[in-house]
Short mmCIF file of C-alpha atoms in Angstrom, two decimals:
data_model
loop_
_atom_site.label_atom_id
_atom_site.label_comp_id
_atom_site.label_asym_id
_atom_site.label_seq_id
_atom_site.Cartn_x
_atom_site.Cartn_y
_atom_site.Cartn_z
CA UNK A 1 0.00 0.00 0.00
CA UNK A 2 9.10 5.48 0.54
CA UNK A 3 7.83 7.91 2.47
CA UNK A 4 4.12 7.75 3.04
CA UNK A 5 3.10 6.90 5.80
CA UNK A 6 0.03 4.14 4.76
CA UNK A 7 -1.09 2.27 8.18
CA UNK A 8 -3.05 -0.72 8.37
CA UNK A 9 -5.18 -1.02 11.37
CA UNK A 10 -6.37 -4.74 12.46
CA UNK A 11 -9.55 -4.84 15.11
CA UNK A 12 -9.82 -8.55 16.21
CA UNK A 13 -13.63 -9.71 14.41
CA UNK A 14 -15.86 -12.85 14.80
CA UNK A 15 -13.64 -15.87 13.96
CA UNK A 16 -16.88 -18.43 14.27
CA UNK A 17 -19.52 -18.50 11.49
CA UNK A 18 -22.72 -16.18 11.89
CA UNK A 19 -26.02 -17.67 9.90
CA UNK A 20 -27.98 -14.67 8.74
CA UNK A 21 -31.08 -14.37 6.44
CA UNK A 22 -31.36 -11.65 3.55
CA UNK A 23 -33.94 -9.18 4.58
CA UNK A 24 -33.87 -7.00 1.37
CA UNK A 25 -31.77 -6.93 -1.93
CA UNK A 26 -31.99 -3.64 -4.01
CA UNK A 27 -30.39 -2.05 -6.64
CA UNK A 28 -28.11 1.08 -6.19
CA UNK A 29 -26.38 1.93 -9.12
CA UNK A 30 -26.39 -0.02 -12.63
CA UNK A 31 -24.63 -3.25 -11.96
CA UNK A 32 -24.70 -3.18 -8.02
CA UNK A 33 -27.10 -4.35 -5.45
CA UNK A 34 -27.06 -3.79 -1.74
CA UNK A 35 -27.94 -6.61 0.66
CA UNK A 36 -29.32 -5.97 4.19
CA UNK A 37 -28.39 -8.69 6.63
CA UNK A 38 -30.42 -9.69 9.90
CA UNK A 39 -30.32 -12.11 12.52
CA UNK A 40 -32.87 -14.76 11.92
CA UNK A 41 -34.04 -14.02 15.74
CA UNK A 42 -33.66 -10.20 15.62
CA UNK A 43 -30.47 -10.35 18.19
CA UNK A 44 -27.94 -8.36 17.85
CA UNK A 45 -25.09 -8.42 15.50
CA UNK A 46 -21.25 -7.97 16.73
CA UNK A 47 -20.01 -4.45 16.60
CA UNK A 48 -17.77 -2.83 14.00
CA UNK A 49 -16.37 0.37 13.15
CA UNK A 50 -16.21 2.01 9.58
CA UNK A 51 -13.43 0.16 7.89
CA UNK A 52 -14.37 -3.37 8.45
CA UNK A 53 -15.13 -6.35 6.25
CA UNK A 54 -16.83 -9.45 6.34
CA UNK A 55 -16.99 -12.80 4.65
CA UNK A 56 -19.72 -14.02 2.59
CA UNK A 57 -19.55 -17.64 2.34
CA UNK A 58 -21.72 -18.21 -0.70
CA UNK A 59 -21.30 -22.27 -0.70
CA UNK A 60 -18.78 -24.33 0.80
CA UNK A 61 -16.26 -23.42 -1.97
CA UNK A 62 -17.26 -19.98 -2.73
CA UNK A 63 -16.79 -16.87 0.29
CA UNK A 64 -16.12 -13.28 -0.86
CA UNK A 65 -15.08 -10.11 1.23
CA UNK A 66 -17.40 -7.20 1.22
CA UNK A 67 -17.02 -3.78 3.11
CA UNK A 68 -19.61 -3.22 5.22
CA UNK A 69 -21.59 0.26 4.17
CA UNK A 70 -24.20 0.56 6.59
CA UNK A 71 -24.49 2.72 10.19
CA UNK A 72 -22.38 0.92 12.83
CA UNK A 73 -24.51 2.78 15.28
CA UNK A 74 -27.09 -0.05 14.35
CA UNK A 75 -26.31 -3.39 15.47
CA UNK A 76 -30.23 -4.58 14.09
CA UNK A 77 -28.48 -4.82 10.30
CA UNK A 78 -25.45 -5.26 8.20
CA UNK A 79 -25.45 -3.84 4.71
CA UNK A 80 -22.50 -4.37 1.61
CA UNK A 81 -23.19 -3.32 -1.74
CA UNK A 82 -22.05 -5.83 -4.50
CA UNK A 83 -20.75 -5.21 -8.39
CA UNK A 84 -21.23 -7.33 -10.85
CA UNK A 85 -18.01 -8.43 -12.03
CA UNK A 86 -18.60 -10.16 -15.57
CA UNK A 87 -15.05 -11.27 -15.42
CA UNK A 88 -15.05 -12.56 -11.93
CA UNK A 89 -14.66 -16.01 -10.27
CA UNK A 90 -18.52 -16.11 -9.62
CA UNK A 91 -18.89 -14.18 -6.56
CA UNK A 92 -20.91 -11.29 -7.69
CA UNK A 93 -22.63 -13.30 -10.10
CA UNK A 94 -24.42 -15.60 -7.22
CA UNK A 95 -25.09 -12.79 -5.14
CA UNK A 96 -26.85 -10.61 -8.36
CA UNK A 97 -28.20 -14.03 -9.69
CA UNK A 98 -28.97 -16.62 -7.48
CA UNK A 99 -29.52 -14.75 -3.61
CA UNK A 100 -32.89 -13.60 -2.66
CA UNK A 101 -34.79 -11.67 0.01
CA UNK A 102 -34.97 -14.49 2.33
CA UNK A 103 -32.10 -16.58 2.02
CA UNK A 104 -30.03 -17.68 4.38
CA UNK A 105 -26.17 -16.73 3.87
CA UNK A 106 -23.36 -17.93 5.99
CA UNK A 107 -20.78 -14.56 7.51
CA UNK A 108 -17.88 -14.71 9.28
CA UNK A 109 -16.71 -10.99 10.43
CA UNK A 110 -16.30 -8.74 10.91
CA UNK A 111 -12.76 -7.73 10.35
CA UNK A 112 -11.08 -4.41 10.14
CA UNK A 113 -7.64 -3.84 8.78
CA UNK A 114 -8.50 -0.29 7.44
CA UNK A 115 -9.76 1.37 10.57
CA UNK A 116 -10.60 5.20 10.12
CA UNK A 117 -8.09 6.64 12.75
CA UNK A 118 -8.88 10.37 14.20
CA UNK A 119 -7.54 13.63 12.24
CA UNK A 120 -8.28 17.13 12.39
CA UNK A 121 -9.18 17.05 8.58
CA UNK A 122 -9.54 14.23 5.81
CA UNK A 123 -9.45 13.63 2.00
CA UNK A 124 -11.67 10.92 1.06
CA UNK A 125 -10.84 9.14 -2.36
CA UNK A 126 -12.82 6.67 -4.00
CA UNK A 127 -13.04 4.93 -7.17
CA UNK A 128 -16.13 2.75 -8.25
CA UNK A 129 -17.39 0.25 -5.72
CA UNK A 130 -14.29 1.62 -3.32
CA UNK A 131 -16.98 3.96 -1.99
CA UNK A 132 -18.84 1.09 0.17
CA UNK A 133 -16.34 0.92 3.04
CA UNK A 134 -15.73 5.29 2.93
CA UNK A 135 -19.80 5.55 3.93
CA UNK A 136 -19.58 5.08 7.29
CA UNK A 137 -16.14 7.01 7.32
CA UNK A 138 -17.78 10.56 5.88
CA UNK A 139 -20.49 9.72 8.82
CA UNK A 140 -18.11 9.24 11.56
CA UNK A 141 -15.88 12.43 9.96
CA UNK A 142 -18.71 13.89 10.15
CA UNK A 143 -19.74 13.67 13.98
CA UNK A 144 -15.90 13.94 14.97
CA UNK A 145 -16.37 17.69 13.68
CA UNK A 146 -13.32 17.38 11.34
CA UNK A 147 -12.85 18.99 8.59
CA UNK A 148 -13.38 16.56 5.21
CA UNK A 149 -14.08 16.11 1.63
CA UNK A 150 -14.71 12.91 -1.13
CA UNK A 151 -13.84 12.87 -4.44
CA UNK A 152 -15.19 9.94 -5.61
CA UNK A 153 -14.85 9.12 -9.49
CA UNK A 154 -16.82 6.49 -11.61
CA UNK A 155 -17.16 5.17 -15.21
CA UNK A 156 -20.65 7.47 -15.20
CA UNK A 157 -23.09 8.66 -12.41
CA UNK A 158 -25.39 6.13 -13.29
CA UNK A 159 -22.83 3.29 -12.14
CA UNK A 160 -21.84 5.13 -9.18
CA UNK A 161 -23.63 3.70 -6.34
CA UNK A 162 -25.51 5.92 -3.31
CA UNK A 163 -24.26 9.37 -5.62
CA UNK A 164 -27.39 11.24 -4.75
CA UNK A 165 -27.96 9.87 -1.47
CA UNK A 166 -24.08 11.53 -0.44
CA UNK A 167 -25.41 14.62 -2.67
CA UNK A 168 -28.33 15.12 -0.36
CA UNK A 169 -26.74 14.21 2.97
CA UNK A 170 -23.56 16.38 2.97
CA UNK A 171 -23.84 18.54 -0.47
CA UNK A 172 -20.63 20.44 -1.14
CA UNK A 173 -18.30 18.18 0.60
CA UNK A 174 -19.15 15.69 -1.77
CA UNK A 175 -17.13 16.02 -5.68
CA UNK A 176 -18.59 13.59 -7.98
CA UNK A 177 -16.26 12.49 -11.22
CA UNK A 178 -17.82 10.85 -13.87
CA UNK A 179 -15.51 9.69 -16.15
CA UNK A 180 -17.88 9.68 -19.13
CA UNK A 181 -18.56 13.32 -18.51
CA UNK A 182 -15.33 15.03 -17.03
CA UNK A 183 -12.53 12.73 -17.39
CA UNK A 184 -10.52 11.13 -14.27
CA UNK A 185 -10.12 13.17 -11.05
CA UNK A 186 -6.93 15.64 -10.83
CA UNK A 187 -5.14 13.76 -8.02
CA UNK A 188 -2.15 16.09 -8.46
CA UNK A 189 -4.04 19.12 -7.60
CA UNK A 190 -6.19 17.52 -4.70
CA UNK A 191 -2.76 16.01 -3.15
CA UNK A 192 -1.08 18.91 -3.66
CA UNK A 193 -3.36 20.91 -1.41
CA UNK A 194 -3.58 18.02 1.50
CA UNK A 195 -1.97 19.80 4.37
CA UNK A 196 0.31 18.27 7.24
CA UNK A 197 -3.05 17.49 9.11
CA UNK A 198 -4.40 16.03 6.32
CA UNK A 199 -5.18 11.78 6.23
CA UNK A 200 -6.46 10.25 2.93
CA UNK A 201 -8.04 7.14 2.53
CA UNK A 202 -8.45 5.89 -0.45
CA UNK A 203 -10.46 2.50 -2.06
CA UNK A 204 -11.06 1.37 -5.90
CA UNK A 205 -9.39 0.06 -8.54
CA UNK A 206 -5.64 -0.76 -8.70
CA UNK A 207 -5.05 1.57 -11.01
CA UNK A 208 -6.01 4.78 -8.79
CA UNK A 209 -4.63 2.60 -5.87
CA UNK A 210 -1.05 2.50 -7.51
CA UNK A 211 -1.76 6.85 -8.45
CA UNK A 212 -2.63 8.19 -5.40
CA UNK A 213 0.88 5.90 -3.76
CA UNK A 214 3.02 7.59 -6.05
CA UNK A 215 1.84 10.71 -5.44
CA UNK A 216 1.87 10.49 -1.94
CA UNK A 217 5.63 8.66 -1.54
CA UNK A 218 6.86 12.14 -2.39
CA UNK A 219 4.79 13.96 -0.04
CA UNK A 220 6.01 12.65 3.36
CA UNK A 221 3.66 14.59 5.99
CA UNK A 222 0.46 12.95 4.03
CA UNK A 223 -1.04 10.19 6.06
CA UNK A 224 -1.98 7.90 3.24
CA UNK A 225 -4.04 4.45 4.16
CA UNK A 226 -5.93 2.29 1.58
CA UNK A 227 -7.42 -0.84 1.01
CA UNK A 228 -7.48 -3.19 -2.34
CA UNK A 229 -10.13 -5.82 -3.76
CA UNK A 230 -8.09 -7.16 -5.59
CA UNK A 231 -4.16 -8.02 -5.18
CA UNK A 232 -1.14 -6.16 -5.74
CA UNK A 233 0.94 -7.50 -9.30
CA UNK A 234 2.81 -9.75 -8.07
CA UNK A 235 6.55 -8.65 -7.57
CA UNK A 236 9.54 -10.06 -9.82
CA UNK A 237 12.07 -10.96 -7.28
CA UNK A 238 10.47 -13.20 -5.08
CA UNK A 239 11.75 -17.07 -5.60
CA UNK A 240 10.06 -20.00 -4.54
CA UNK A 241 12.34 -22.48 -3.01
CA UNK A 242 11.63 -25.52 -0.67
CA UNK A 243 11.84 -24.51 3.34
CA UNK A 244 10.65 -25.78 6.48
CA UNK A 245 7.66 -24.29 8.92
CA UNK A 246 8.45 -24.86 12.27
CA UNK A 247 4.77 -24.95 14.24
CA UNK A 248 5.01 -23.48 17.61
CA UNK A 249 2.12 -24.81 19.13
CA UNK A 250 2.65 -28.59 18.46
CA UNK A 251 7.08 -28.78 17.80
CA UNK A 252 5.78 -30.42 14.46
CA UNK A 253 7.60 -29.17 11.09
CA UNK A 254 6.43 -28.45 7.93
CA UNK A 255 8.10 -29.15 4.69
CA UNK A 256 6.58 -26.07 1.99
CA UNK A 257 7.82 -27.35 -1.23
CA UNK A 258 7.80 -24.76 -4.00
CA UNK A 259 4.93 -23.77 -5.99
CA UNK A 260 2.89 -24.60 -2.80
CA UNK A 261 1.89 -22.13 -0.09
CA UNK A 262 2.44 -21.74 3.80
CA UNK A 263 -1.12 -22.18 4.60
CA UNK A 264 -1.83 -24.94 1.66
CA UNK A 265 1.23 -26.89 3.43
CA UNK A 266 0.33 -26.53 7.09
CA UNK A 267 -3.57 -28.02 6.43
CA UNK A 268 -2.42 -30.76 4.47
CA UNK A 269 -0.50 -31.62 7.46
CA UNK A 270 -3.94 -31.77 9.24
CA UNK A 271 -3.60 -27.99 11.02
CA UNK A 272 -6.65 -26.03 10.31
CA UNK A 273 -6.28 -22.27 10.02
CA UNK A 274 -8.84 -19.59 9.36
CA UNK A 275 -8.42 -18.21 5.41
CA UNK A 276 -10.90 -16.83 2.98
CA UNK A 277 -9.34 -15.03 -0.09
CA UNK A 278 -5.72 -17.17 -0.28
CA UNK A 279 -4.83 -14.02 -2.53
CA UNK A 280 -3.13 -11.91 0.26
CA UNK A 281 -5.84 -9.20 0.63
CA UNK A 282 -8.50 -10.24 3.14
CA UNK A 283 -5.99 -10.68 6.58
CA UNK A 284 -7.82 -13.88 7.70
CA UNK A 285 -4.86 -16.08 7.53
CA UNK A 286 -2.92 -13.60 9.23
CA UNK A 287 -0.06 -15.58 11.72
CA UNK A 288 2.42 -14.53 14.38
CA UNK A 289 5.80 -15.14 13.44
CA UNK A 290 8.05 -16.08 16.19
CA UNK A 291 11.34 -16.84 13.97
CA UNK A 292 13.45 -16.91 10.59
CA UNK A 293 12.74 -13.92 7.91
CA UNK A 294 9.25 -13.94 5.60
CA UNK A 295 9.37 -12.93 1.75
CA UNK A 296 6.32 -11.07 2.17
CA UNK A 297 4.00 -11.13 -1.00
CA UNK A 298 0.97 -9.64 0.60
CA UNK A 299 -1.29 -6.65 -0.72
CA UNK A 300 -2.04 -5.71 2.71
CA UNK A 301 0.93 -4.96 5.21
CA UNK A 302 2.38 -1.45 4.67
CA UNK A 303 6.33 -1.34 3.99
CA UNK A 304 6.64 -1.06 8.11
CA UNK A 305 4.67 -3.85 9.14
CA UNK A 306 6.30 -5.61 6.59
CA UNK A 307 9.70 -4.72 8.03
CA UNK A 308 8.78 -5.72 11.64
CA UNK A 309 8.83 -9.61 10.30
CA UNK A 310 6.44 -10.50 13.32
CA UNK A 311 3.78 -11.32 11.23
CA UNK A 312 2.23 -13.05 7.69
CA UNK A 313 -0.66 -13.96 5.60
CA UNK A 314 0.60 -17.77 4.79
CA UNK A 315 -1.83 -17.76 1.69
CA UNK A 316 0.79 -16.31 -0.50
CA UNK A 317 3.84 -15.39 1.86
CA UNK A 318 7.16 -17.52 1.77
CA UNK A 319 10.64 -17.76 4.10
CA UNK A 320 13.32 -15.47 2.76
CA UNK A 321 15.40 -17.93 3.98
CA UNK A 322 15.63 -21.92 5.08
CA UNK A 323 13.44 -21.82 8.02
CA UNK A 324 10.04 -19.88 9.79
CA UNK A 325 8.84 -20.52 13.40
CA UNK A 326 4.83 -19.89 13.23
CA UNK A 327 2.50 -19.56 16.05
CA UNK A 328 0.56 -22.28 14.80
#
């Protein structure tokens, strides 16, 4: 996600499985529908704070991440908003296609690895479907008092979901950039102007992800903190060579052949471990390292974290060297 200063927050979320029902399904922009999520009793659902994510786990093989977009403050509902991705691996086509208002849908979360953390004044960027998790972020801005805007660019208003419903609640803070109709947003001119107090947060395609990073690595007082879909392009100088995994927990060790990852290794060895997106991006599989050096591949630790080598996501991490010592 040099010399910005991107942080990744983590807030501990549900690790067991929650069994909701689909109250309501509706359409938001062309190409996106929103689901609302209950309890099947009407209990209470876990808290969260604008950031967070949870997992979707459409069938025993299929489970997708989605930001959650709705008011924290209410703990009667959870809400994402879904695109349909034609070129997907069949996530947002079940959820468009095959769920309906009263379905039941299996959700582990929620997780947070992109906290909103306090500042005297924010910039807001979002591209596409990157606006679901900023919604409850402008609201929470919003009662701190700071001082904020969003720019938040699409292919056309009519794909840009909840663009009149930010138009009506907060008018001028709110820059919409249709693409069709006035190109792509000047990040040069809107960085440029970010003062020392300033934090952006930032969420859409990798292509704005990978703009507003270079922008930022050569302005060192801005804050900068974002969150990806999708992975990072994978980096040309990792290798993958055979090492061992020591497990903590049990003194048993792990022989992670190449081509084959931590985690992949580890349950065929019979240890089970949380995971969801085995891409590097969702921080389920995240795990405590307690020795040896990790060739992080992840699109989620900043540069720091990274450096601190006391933790990995063993879905697409490897040892920079013979040996790692896992709390596992």
């Amino acid at each position: 996600m040099t010399t910005v200063i991107p942080t990744r927050t983590q807030e501990s979320g549900t690790k067991t499985d929650l069994d909701l029902i689909v109250e309501a399904k509706d359409a938001v922009a062309r190409g996106v529908v929103r689901l609302t999520l209950v309890r099947p009793d009407g209990d209470e659902l876990p808290p969260w704070r604008p950031g967070a994510h949870i997992d979707l786990r459409l069938t025993p093989e299929l489970t997708r991440q989605y930001s959650l977009c709705s008011d924290p403050a209410d703990r009667t509902r959870w809400q994402v908003a879904v695109l349909r991705e034609p070129e997907g691996r069949g996530g947002s086509a079940h959820v468009h296609d095959r769920l309906a208002p009263g379905d039941p849908v299996r959700v582990r979360g929620p997780r947070n690895h992109f906290a909103l953390r306090p500042s005297p004044r924010y910039l807001f960027l979002a591209g596409g479907i990157g606006i679901t998790p900023l919604l409850p972020m402008l609201a929470e801005a919003e009662r701190s008092g700071a001082r904020w805007e969003l720019v938040y660019g699409g292919r056309s208003l009519a794909s840009m979901a909840f663009h009149a419903e930010l138009l009506a609640t907060y008018g001028v803070r709110i820059r919409l950039v249709p693409q069709d109709e006035l190109g792509l947003p000047d990040l040069d001119r809107l960085l440029a102007c970010a003062g020392e107090d300033t934090s952006v947060y930032c969420c859409g395609p990798e292509g704005l992800l990978r703009a507003v990073e270079e922008r930022c690595a050569a302005r060192p007082h801005v804050a900068l903190h974002t969150e990806r879909f999708a992975p990072k392009d994978p980096q040309p100088d990792g290798t993958d060579e055979e090492f061992e995994v020591e497990l903590a927990d049990s003194g048993r060790t792990v022989t992670v052949p190449p081509g084959v990852s931590v985690l992949d290794a580890v349950e065929q060895a019979g240890v089970q471990v949380l995971s969801s997106c085995r891409e590097g991006t969702c921080g389920t599989c995240e795990t405590p390292v307690l020795g040896g050096t990790v060739d992080h591949r992840d699109s989620l630790l900043t540069p720091e974290e990274q450096a601190a080598n006391d933790t990995m996501m063993i879905c697409v991490s490897r040892a920079a060297g013979p040996r790692l010592v896992l709390d596992l």
